[in-house]
CSV table of C-alpha atoms and ligand atoms in Angstrom, one decimal:
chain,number,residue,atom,x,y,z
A,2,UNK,CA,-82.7,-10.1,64.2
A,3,UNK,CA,-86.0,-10.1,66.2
A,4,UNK,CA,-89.1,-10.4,64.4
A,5,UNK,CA,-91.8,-8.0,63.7
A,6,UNK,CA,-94.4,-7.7,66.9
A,7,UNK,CA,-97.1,-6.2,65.3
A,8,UNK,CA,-98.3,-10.1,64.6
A,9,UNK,CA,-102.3,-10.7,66.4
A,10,UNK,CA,-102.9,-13.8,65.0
A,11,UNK,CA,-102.5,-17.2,66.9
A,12,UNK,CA,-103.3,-20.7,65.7
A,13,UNK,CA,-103.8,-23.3,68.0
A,14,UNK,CA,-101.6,-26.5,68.0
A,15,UNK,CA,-104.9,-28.4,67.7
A,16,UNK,CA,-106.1,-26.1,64.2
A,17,UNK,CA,-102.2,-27.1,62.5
A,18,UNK,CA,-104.4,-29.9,60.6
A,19,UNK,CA,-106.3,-26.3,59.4
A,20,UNK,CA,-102.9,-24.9,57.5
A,21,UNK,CA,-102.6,-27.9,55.1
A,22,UNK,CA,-106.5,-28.4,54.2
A,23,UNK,CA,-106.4,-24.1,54.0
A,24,UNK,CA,-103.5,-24.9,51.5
A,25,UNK,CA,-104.3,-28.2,49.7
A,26,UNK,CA,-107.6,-26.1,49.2
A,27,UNK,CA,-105.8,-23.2,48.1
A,28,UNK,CA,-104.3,-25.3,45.1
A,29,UNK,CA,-101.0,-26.3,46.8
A,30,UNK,CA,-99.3,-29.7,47.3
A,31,UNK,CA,-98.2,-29.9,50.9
A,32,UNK,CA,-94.1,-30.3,51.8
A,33,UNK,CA,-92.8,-30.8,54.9
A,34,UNK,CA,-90.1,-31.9,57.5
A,35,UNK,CA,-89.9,-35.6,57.9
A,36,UNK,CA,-87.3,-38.3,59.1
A,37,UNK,CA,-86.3,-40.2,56.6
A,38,UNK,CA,-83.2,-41.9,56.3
A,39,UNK,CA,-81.6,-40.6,59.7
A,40,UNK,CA,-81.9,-37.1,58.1
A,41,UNK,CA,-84.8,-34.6,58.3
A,42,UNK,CA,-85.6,-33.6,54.7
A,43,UNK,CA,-88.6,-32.6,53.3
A,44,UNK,CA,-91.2,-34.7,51.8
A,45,UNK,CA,-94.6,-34.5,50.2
A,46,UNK,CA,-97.0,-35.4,52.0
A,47,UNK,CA,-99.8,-37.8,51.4
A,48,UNK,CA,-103.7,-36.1,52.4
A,49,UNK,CA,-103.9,-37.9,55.3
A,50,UNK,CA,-100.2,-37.4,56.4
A,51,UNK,CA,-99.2,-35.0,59.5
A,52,UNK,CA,-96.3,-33.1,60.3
A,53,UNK,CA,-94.3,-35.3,62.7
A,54,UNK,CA,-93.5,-33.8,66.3
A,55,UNK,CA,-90.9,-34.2,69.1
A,56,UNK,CA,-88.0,-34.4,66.9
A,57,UNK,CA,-85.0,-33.2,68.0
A,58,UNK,CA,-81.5,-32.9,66.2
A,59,UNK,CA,-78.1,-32.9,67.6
A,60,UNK,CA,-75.4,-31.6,65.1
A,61,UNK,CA,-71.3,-31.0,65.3
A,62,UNK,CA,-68.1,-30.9,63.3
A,63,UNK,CA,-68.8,-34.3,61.2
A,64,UNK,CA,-71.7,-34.8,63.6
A,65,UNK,CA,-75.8,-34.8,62.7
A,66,UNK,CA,-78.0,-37.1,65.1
A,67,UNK,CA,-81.7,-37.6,64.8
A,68,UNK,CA,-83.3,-38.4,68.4
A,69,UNK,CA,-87.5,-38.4,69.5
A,70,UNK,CA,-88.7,-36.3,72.6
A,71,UNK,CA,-92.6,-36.4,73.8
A,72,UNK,CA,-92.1,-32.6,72.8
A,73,UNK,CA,-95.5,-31.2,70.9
A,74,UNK,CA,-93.3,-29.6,69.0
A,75,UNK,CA,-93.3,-29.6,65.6
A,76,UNK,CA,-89.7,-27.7,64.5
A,77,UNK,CA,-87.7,-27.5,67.5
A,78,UNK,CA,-84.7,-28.2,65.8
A,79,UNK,CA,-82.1,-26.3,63.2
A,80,UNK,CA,-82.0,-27.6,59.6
A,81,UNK,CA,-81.7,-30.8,57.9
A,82,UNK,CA,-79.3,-31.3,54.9
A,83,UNK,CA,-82.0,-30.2,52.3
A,84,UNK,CA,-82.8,-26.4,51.8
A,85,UNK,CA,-84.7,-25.3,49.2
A,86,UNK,CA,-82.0,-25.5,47.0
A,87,UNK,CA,-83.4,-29.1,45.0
A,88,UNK,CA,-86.5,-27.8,44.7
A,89,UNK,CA,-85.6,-24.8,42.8
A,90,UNK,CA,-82.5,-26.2,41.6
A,91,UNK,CA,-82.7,-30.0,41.0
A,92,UNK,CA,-79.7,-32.2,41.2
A,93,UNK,CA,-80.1,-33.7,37.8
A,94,UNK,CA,-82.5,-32.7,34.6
A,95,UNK,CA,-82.6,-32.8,30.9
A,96,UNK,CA,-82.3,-29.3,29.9
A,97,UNK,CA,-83.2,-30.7,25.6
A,98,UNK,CA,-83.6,-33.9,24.3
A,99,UNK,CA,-82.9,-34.6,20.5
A,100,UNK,CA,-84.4,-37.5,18.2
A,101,UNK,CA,-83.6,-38.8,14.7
A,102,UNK,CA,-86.6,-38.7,12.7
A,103,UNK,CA,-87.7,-41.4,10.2
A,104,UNK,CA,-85.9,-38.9,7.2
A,105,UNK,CA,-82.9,-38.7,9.5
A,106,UNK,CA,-83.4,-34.7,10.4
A,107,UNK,CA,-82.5,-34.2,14.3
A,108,UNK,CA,-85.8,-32.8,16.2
A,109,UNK,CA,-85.1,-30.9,19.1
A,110,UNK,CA,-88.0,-30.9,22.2
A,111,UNK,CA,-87.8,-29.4,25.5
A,112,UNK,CA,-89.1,-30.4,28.5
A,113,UNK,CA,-93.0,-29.7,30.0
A,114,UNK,CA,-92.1,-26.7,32.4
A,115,UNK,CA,-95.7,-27.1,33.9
A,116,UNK,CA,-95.1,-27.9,37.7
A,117,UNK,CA,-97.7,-28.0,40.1
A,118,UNK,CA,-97.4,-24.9,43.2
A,119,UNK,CA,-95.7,-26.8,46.0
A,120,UNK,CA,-95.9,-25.3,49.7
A,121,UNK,CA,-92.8,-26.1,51.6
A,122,UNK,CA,-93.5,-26.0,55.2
A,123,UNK,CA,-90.6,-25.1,57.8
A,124,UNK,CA,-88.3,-23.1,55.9
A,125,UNK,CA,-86.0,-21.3,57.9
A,126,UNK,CA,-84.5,-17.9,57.8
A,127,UNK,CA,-81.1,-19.1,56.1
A,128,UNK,CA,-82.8,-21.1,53.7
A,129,UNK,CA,-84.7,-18.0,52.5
A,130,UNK,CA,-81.9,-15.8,52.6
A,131,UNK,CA,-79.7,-18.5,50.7
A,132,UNK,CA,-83.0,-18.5,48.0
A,133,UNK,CA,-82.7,-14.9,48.0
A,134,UNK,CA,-79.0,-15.4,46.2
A,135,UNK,CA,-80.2,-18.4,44.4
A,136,UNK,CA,-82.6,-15.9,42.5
A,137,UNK,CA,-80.0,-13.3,42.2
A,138,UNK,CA,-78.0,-16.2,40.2
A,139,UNK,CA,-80.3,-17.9,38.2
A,140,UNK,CA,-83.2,-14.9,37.5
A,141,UNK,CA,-81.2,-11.3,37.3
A,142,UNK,CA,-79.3,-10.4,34.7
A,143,UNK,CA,-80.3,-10.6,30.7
A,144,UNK,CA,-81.6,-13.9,30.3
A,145,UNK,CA,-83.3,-15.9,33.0
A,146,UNK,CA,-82.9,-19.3,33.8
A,147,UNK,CA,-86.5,-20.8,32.4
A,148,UNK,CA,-86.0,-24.1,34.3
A,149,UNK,CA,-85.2,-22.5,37.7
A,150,UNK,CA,-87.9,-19.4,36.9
A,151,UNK,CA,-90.5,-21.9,36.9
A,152,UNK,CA,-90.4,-24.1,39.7
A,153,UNK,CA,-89.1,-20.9,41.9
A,154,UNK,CA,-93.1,-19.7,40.8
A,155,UNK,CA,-94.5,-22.8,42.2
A,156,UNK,CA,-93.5,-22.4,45.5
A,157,UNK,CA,-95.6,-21.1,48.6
A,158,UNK,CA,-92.9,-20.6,51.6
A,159,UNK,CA,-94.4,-21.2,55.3
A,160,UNK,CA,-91.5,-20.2,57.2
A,161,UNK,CA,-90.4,-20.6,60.5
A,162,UNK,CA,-88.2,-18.5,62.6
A,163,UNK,CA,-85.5,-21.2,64.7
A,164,UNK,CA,-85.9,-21.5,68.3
A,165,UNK,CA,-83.1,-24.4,68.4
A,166,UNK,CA,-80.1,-23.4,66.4
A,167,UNK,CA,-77.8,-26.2,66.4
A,168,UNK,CA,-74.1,-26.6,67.5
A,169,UNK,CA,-72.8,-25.7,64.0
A,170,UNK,CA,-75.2,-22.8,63.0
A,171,UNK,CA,-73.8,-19.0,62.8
A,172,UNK,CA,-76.7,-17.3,60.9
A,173,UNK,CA,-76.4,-14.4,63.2
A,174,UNK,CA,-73.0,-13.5,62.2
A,175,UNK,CA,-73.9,-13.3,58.4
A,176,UNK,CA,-77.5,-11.6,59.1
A,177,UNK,CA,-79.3,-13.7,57.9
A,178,UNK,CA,-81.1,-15.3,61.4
A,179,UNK,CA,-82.3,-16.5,63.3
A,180,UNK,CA,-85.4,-14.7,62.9
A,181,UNK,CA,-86.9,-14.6,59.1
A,182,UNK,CA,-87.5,-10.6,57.7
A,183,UNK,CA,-88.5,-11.1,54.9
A,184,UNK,CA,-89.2,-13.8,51.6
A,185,UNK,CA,-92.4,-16.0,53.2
A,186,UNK,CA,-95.8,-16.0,52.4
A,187,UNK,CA,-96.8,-16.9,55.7
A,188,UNK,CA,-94.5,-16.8,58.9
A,189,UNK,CA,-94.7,-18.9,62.4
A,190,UNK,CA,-93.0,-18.9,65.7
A,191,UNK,CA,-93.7,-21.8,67.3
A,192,UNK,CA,-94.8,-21.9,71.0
A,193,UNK,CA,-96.1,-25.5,73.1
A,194,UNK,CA,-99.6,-24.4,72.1
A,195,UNK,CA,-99.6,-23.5,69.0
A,196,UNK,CA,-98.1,-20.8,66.8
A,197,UNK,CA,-98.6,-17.3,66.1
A,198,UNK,CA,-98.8,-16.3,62.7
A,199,UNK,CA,-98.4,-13.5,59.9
A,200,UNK,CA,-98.3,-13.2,56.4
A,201,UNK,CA,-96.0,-11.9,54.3
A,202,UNK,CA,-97.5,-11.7,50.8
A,203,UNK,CA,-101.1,-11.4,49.5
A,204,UNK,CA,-100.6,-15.2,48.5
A,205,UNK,CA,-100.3,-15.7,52.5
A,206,UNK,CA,-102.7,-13.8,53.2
A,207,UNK,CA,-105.2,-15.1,51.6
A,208,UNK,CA,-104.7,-18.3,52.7
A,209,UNK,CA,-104.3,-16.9,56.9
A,210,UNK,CA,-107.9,-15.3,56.2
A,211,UNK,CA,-109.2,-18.5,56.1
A,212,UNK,CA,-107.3,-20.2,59.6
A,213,UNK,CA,-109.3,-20.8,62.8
A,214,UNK,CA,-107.1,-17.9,64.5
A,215,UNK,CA,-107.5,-16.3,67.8
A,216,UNK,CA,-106.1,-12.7,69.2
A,217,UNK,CA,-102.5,-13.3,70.4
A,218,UNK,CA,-102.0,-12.6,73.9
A,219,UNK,CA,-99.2,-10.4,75.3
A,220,UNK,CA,-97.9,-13.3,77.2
A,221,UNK,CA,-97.5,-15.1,73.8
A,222,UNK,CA,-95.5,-11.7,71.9
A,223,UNK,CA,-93.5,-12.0,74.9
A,224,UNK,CA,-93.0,-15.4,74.9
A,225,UNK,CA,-92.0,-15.4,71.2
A,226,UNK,CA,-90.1,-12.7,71.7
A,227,UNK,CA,-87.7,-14.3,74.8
A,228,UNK,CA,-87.6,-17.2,72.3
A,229,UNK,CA,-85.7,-15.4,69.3
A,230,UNK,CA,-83.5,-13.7,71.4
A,231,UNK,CA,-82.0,-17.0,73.3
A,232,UNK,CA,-81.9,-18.7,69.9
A,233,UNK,CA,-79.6,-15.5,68.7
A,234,UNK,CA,-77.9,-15.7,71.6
A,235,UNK,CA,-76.9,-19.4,71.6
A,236,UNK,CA,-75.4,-19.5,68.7
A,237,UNK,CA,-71.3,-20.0,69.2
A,238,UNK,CA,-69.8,-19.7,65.9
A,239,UNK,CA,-69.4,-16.8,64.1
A,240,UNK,CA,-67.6,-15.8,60.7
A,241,UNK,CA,-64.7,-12.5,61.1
A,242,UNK,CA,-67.1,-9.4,60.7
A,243,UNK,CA,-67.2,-7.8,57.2
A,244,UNK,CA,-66.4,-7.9,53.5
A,245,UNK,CA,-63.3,-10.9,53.8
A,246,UNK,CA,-62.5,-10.8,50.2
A,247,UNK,CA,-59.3,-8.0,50.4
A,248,UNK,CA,-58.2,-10.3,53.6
A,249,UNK,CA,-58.7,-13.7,51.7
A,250,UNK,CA,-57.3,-12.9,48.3
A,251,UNK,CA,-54.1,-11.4,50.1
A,252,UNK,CA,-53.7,-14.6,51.2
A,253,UNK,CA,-53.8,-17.1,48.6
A,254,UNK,CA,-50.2,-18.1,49.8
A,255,UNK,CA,-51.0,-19.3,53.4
A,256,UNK,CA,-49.7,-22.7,54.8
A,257,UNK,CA,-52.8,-23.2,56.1
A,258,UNK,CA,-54.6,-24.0,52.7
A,259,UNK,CA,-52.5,-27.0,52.3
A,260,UNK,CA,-53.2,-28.0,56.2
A,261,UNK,CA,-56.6,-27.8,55.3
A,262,UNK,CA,-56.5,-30.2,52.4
A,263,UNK,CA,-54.3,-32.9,54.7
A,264,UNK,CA,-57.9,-33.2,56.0
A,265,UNK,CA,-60.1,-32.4,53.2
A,266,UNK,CA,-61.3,-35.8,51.1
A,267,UNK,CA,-62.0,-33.7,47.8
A,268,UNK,CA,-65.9,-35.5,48.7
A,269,UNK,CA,-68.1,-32.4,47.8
A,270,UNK,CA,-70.5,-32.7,50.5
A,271,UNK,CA,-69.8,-29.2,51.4
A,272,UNK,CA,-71.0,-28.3,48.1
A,273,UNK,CA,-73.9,-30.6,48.1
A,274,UNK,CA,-75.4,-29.1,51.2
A,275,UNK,CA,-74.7,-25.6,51.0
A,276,UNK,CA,-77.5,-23.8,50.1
A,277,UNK,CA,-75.7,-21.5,48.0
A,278,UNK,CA,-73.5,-23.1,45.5
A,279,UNK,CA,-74.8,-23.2,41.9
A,280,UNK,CA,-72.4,-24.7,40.0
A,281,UNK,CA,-73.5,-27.7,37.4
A,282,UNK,CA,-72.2,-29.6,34.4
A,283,UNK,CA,-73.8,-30.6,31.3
A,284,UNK,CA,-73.9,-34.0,29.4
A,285,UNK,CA,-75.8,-35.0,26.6
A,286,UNK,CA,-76.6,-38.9,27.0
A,287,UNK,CA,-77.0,-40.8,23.8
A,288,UNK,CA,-78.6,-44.4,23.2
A,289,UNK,CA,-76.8,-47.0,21.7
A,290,UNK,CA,-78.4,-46.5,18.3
A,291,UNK,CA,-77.8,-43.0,17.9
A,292,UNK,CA,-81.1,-41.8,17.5
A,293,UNK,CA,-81.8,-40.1,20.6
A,294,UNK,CA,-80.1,-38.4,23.1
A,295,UNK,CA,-80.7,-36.3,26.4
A,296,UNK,CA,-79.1,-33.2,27.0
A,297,UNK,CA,-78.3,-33.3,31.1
A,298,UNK,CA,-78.0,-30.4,33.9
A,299,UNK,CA,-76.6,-32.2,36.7
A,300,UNK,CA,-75.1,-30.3,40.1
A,301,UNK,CA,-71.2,-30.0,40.2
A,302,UNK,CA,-69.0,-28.9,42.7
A,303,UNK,CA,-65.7,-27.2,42.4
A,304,UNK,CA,-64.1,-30.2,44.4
A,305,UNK,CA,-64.2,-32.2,41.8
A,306,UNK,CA,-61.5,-33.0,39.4
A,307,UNK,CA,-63.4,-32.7,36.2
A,308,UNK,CA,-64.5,-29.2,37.5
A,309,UNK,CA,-61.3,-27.3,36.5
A,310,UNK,CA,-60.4,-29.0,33.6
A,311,UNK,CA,-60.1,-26.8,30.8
A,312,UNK,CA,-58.5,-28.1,27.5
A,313,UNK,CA,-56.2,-30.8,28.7
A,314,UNK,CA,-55.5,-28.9,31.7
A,315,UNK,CA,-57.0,-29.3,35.1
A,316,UNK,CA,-56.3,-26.1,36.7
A,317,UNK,CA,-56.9,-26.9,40.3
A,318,UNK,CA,-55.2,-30.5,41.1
A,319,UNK,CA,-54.6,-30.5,44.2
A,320,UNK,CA,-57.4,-29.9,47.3
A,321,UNK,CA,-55.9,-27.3,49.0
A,322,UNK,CA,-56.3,-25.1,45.4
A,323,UNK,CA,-60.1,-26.8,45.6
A,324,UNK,CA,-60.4,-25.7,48.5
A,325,UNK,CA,-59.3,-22.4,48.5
A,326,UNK,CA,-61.2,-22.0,45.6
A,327,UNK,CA,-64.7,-23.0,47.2
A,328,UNK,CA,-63.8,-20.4,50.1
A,329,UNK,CA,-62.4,-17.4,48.5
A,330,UNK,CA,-65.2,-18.0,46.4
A,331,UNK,CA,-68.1,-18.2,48.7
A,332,UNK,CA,-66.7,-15.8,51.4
A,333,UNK,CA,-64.4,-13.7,49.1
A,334,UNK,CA,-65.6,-12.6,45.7
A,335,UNK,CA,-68.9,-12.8,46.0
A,336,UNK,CA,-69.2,-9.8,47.4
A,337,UNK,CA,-67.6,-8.6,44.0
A,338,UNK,CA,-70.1,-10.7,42.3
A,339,UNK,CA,-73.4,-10.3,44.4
A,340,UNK,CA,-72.8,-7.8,46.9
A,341,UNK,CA,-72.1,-10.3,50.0
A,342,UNK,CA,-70.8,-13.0,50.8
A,343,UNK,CA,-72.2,-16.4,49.6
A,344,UNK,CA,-72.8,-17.9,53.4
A,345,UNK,CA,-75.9,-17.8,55.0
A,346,UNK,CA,-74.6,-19.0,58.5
A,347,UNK,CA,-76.6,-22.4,57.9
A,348,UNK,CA,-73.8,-24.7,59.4
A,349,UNK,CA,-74.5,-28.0,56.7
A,350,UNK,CA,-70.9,-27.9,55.5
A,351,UNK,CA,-69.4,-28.2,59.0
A,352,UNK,CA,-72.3,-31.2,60.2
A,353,UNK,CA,-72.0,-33.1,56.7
A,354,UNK,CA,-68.4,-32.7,56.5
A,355,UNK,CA,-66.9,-36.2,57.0
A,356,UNK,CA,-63.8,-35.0,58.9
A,357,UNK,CA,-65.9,-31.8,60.4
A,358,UNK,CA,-63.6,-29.3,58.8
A,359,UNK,CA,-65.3,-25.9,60.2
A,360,UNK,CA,-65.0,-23.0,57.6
A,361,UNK,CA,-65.7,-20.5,60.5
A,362,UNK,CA,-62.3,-21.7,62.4
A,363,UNK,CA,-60.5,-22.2,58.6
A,364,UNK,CA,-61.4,-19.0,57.8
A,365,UNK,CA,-60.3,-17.3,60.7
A,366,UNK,CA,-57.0,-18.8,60.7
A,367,UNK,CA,-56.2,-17.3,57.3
A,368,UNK,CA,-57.4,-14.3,57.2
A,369,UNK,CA,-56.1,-13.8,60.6
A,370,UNK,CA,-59.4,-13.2,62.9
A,371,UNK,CA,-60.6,-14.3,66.4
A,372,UNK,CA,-63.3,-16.9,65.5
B,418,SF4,S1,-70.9,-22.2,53.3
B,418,SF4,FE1,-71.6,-23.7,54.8
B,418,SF4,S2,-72.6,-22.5,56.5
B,418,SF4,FE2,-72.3,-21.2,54.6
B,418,SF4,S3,-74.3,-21.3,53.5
B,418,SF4,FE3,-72.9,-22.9,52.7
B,418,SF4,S4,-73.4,-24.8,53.8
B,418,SF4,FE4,-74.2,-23.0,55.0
B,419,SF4,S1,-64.4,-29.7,53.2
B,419,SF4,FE1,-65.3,-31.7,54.0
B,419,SF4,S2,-67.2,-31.9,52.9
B,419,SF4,FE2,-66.0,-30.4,51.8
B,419,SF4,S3,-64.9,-31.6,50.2
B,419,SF4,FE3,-63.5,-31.5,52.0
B,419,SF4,S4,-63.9,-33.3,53.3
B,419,SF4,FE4,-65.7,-33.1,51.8
C-alpha cells in the first residue's frame, strides 16, 4: 500500500518541538514512543520531554532487542509490545463499585468516564487497522461499550507510515501496511530532515494549520515514496492468501495442533500483545467487612484455564485445543464474525512468544499453504 502523494506539506526535523506545543496547545496531553524497560512503549510525556531518536529495534521468533544508533531518526523501527490496545482497552478497571449504606441498602456508583484527549504519537498502520476492529467489537452493534466509547473519543492519532518493518512483521500480506490509508488525524513519513505531513481529519487539520511547514519538494515525494516501497518489499513473512476459515475448520483434526502445543507454555503473551484480542473476565472484589466491593474488567486470554470453564467443565484442557482455538479464531471465523480476519500482520505474537512459535509457519502447515 503506497501512500497518498498529493501531500505539500513538510516539517522540518528542527520544528518536531512545534507538533507537541501545536498539540499541548490544542488541549491534548502528549504520548509517545519511549524505552522503558528494554521495550519501546508509549509514555506521556512530561512539557519539557522530547521524543527520543536513534533507536533502533531488532526483533525474531522469541527475539525483541532494543539497541541506540547516532540516527536523527525518530521511528526507524517496527512496533513495540504496546498498540493502542491499553489505551482504549485497559488491562484492568472497575466497571461498578457497590457500598453498604449506614441503613444497610447496597448503593451502586460508576466510575467518572471524564478522560482528558490524549495524542498518541507514532502509531503505525497495524495498529490503526487493529483499532479499526477494536471499534467494530466494542462500539457496533446495539449497545456500545461506554467504557471503551469514551477513552476511544480522547484520542488524537499522529500516525506514522514504517520505513523499518522488523524480522517478524507481515502487514502486507493482511493489508493492512506498511503504509497507513486511513484512521489518523495527522499522518508522517519520516525522512533524515524532517517529515512530510498531512492530515486526515478536520481535528488534524486544524492543528497542521498551525505547524512551521514548508512546500515539499519533489525529491522528498520521491524519497518517501522509494521509502514505502522497500519497507513493503522487505517484509518476509506472509499469511496463505484469502479467507482461511473453510481451510482451518476442515482441519481441526491435524497432528500438527498437538505439535504445536509440545511447544506452546499456555503463557498468553500472544494474547497480551496482539492488538486484536478482546477477550476479559469479570470479578467483583469485596473487603473484608462486606460493605464494599468493586466490580472488575480485567483482560483474559483464551489460553488460560479458567477461560473455558463452564459449569464444572473446562472445555479446552489441553494447549493444543487452546491453541487451536486462539487461531481458528483469529484467522478463521472472524471473517464470519467481522468480515476478515482478526490479524493485522503486526508480528508481537511471534517476537513475545517465549519459544517464538510463528503463526504464519503454524498456519501454513495446517491449512496446507506455502508460507
Ligand atoms: S495475531 Fe499476532 S501478528 Fe496478528 S495481529 Fe495479533 S499479535 Fe499481530
Ligand atoms: S503461542 Fe507462545 S506466547 Fe502464545 S501461549 Fe503459547 S508459548 Fe505463550
Amino acid at each position: 500500500m503506497e501512500a497518498p502523494r498529493s501531500v505539500n506539506s513538510f516539517l522540518p526535523r528542527k520544528a518536531l518541538d512545534a507538533l507537541l506545543s501545536a498539540l499541548r496547545d490544542g488541549g491534548y496531553d502528549c504520548a509517545a514512543p519511549v524505552v522503558r524497560d528494554g521495550a519501546v512503549v508509549y509514555t506521556r510525556l512530561q512539557a519539557q520531554d522530547r521524543l527520543p531518536h536513534g533507536i533502533s529495534i531488532q526483533q525474531a521468533p522469541g527475539r525483541y532487542r532494543v539497541g541506540f544508533t547516532d540516527s536523527p531518526r525518530n521511528f526507524s523501527w517496527a512496533n513495540g509490545p504496546q498498540a493502542l490496545k491499553p489505551f482504549v482497552f485497559t488491562a484492568h478497571e472497575t466497571l461498578w463499585s457497590a457500598r453498604r449504606d449506614p441503613d444497610g441498602n447496597l448503593c451502586f456508583t460508576e466510575p467518572d468516564r471524564n478522560v482528558d484527549p490524549v495524542a498518541i504519537i507514532g502509531v503505525r498502520s497495524c495498529d490503526l487497522a487493529a483499532l479499526a476492529l477494536q471499534d467494530r467489537h466494542f462500539l457496533d452493534g446495539a449497545c456500545a461499550d461506554p467504557h471503551y466509547q469514551a477513552r476511544r473519543a480522547s484520542l488524537f492519532l499522529v500516525a506514522v507510515n514504517c520505513s523499518h518493518p522488523s524480522d517478524t512483521c507481515f502487514c502486507v500480506s493482511t493489508g493492512d501496511g506498511p503504509a497507513a490509508s486511513d484512521g489518523y488525524d495527522l499522518l508522517l513519513d519520516e525522512l533524515d530532515d524532517g517529515f512530510v505531513i498531512q492530515a486526515g481529519s478536520p481535528e488534524g487539520q486544524k492543528i497542521l494549520d498551525r505547524l512551521p511547514v514548508v512546500s515539499t519538494t519533489d525529491r522528498q515525494l520521491q524519497d518517501i515514496n522509494r521509502q514505502n516501497r522497500h519497507a513493503a518489499e522487505c517484509q518476509t513473512r506472509r499469511l496463505p492468501p484469502g479467507n482461511l476459515e473453510p481451510a482451518l475448520f476442515a482441519n481441526l483434526d491435524h497432528p500438527h495442533w498437538q505439535t504445536v502445543a509440545e511447544r506452546c507454555l499456555s503463557c498468553g503473551n500472544c494474547t497480551s500483545v496482539c492488538p486484536t484480542c478482546f477477550c476479559y473476565r469479570e470479578l467483583d472484589q469485596g473487603t473484608l467487612d462486606s460493605d464494599h466491593s468493586e466490580h472488575i474488567r480485567e483482560w483474559d486470554s483464551c489460553f488460560t484455564q479458567g477461560h473455558s470453564y463452564i459449569h464444572g467443565v473446562t472445555i479446552r484442557a489441553g494447549t493444543d485445543l487452546r491453541y487451536r482455538q486462539w487461531l481458528a479464531h483469529k484467522l478463521g471465523s472472524w471473517h464470519s464474525q467481522y468480515g476478515r480476519s482478526g490479524c493485522v500482520g503486526c508480528g508481537r505474537c511471534i517476537s513475545w512468544c517465549p519459544v517464538g512459535i510463528d503463526l504464519t509457519e503454524e498456519v501454513a502447515t495446517i491449512v496446507g499453504a506455502a508460507s
